[in-house]
CSV table of C-alpha atoms in Angstrom, one decimal:
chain,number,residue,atom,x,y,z
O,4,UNK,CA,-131.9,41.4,92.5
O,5,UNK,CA,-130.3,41.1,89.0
O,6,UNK,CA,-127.5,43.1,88.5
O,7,UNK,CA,-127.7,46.1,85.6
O,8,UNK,CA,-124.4,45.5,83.2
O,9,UNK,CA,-124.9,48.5,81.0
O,10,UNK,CA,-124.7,47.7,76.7
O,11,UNK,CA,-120.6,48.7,75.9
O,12,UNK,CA,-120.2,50.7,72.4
O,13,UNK,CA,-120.8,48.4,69.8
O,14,UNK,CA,-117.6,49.4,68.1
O,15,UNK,CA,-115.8,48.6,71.5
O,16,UNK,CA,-117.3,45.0,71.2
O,17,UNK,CA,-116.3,44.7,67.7
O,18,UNK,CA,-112.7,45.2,68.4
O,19,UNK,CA,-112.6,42.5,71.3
O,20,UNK,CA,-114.2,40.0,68.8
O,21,UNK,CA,-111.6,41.4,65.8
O,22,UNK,CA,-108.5,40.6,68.6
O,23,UNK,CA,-110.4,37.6,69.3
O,24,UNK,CA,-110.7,36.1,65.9
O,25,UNK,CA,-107.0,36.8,64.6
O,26,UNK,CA,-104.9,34.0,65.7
O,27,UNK,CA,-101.6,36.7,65.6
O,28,UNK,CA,-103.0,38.8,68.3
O,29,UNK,CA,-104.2,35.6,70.5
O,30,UNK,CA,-101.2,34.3,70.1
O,31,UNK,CA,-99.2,37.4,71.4
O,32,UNK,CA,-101.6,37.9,73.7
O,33,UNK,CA,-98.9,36.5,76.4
O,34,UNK,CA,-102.7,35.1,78.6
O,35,UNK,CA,-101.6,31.2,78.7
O,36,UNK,CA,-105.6,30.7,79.5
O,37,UNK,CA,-106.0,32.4,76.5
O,38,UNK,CA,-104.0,30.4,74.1
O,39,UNK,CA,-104.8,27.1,75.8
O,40,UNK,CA,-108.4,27.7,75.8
O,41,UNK,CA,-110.3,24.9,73.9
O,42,UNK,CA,-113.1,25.6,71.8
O,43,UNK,CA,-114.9,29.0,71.2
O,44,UNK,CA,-114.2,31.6,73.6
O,45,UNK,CA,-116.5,34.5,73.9
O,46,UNK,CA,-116.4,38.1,75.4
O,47,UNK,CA,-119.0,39.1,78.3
O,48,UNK,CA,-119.9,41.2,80.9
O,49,UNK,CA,-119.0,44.5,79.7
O,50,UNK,CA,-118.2,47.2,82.4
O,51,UNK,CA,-117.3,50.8,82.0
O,52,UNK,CA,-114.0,51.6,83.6
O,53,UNK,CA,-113.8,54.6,85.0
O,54,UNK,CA,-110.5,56.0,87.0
O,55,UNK,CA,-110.6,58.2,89.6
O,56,UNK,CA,-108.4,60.9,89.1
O,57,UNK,CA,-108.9,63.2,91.6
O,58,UNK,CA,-109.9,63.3,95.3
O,59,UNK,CA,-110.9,66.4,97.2
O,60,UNK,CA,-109.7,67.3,100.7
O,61,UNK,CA,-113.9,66.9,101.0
O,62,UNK,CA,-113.8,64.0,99.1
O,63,UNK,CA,-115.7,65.2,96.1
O,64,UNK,CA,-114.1,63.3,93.1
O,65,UNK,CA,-113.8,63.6,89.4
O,66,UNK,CA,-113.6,60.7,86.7
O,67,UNK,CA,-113.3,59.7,83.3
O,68,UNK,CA,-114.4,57.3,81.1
O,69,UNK,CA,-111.3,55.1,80.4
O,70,UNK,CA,-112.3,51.9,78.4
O,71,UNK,CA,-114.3,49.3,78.5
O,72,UNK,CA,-113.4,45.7,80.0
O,73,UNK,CA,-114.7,42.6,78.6
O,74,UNK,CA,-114.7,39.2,80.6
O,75,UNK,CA,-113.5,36.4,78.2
O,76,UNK,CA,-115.2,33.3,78.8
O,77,UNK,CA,-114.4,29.6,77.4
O,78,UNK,CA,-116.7,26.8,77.9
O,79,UNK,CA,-118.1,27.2,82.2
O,80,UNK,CA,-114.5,29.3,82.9
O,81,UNK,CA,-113.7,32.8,83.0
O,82,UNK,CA,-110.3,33.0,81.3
O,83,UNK,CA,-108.9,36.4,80.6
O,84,UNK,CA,-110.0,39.8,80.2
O,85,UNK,CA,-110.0,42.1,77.3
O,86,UNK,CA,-109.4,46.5,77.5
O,87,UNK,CA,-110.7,49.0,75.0
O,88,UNK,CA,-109.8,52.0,75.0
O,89,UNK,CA,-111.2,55.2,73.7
O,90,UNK,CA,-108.8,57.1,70.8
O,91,UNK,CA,-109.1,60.2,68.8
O,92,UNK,CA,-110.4,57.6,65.7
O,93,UNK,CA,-113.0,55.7,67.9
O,94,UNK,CA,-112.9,52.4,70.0
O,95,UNK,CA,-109.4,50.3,69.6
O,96,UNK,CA,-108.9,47.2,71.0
O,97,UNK,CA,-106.1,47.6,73.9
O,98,UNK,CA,-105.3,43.9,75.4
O,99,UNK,CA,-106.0,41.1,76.4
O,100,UNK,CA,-104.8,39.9,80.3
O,101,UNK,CA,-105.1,37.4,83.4
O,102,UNK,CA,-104.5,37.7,86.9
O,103,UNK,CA,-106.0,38.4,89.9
O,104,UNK,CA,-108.4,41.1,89.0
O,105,UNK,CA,-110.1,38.7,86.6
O,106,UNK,CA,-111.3,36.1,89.6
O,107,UNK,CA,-112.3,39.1,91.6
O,108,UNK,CA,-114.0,40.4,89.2
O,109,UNK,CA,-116.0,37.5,89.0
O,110,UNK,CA,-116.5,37.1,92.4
O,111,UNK,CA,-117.7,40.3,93.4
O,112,UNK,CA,-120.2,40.4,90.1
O,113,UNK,CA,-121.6,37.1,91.8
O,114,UNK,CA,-121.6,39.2,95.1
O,115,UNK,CA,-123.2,41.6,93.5
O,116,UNK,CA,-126.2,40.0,92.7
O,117,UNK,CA,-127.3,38.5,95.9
O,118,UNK,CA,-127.8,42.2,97.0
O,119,UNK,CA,-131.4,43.3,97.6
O,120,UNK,CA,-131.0,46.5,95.8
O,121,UNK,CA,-130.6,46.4,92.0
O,122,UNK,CA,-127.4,48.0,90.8
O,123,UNK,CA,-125.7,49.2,88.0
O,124,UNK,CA,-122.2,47.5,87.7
O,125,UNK,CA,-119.0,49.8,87.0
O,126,UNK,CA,-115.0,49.4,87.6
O,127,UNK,CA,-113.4,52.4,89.1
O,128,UNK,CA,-109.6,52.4,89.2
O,129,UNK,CA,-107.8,54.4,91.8
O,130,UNK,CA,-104.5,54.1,90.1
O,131,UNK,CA,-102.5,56.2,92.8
O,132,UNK,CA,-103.1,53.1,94.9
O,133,UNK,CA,-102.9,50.5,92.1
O,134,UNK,CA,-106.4,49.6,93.4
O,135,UNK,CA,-109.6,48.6,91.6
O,136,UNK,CA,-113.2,48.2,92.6
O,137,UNK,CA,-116.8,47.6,91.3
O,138,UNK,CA,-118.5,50.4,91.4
O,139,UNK,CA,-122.0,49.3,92.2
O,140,UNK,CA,-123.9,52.9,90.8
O,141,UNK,CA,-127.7,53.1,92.2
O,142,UNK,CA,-129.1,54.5,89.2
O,143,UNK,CA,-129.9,51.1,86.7
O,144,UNK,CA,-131.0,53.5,83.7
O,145,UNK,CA,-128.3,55.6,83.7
O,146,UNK,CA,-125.4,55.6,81.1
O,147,UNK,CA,-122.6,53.9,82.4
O,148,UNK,CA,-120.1,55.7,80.2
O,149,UNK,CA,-121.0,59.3,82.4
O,150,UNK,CA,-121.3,60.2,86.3
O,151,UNK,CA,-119.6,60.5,89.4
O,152,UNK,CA,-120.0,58.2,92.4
O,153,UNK,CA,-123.2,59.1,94.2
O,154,UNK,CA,-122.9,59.1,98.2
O,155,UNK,CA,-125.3,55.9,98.5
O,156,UNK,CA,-123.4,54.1,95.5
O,157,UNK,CA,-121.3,51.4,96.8
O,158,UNK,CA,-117.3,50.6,96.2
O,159,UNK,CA,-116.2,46.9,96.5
O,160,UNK,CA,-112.5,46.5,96.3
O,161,UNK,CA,-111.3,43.6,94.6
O,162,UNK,CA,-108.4,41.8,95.7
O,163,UNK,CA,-105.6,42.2,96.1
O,164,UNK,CA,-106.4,45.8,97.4
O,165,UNK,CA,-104.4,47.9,99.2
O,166,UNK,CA,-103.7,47.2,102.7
O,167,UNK,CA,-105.7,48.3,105.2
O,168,UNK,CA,-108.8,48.0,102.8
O,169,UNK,CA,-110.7,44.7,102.8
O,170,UNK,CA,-111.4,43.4,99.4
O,171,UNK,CA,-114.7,42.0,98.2
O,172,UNK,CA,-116.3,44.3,101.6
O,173,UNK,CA,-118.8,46.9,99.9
O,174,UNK,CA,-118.1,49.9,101.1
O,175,UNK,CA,-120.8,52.8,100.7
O,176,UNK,CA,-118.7,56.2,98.7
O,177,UNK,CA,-119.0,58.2,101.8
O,178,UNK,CA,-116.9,56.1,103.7
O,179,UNK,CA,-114.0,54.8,101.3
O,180,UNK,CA,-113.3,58.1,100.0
O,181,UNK,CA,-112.3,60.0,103.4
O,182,UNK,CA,-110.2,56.5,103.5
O,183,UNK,CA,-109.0,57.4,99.8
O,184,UNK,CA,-108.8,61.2,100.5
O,185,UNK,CA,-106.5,60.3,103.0
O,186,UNK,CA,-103.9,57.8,101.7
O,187,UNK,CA,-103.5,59.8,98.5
O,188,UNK,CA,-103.2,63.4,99.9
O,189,UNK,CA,-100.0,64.4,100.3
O,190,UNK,CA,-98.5,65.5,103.5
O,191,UNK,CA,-97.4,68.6,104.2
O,192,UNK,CA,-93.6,69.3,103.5
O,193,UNK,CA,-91.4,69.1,107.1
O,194,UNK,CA,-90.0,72.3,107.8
O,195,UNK,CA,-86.4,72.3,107.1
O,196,UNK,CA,-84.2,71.7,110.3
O,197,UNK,CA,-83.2,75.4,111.3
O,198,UNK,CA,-86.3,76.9,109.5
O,199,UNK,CA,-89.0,78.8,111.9
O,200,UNK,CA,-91.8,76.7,112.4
């Protein structure tokens, strides 16, 4: 089934192909892909990221729109990855980066679209874990800038994840956020020594 990559704000784009264009912020860019790249490099695959900034002892969550992520391509190669970010004036260009998440990215977008069920593709960043995933939302039509994870929506964690968590394994909602609930819930303080229990 083809996967659903929702339209990013137009504005959003127009700052990645601003950065893009001015040889100053390529160059500080610090992405060596980046400045090596030969020939015209172009942004793609826009996806909403959302972080999650709160998980319930139930595992309800709530999250926010952060920014959208381009995928910068050059020539047949994925070579760095460009942030927006939303600010009181409107869509500003945030950075551009490489690493890791980029290949995974493209790996589980490829994933992705073997499925049999369309999808609507997402990133949601669990930043109290430094972990990242595609959110793979069920609902194709709906606007990717808004919504909660649905309890049949599916989470695959890109690598490196945290351990314990297989990357690139989709996980449905319901069971990685117990997981999630769990690692990111504090413990209860230890009574002090000499205190009643």
């Amino acid at each position: 089934m083809p996967l659903h990559v929702p339209p990013a704000p137009a504005p959003a784009l127009r700052t990645v192909l601003t950065a893009l264009g001015s040889p100053t912020a390529v160059r500080e860019a610090r992405t060596p892909s980046l400045r090596l790249a030969q020939g015209p490099v172009t942004p793609e695959l826009p996806l909403p990221v959302h972080v999650l900034d709160r998980i319930t002892p139930a595992g309800a969550s709530a999250t926010r729109l952060a920014g959208w992520r381009f995928l910068i391509r050059s020539g047949d190669r994925v070579v760095a990855g460009a942030d927006t970010m939303l600010t009181p004036d409107g869509w500003a260009f945030s950075r551009f980066f490489e690493g890791p998440y980029i290949t995974a990215t493209e790996r589980a977008l490829r994933q992705a679209e073997t499925m049999q069920q369309p999808y609507q593709a997402r990133l949601l960043s669990v930043p109290e874990l430094y972990m990242l995933t595609l959110w793979l939302h069920g609902d194709c039509t709906a606007d990717g800038a808004t919504g909660h994870p649905a309890a049949t929506d599916l989470l695959v964690p890109l690598a490196p994840a945290p351990p314990g968590i297989a990357a690139h394994r989709p996980y449905l909602v319901t069971e990685l956020l117990p997981v999630l609930t769990h690692r990111v819930t504090p413990a209860p303080p230890a009574p002090l020594l000499g205190s009643p229990a």
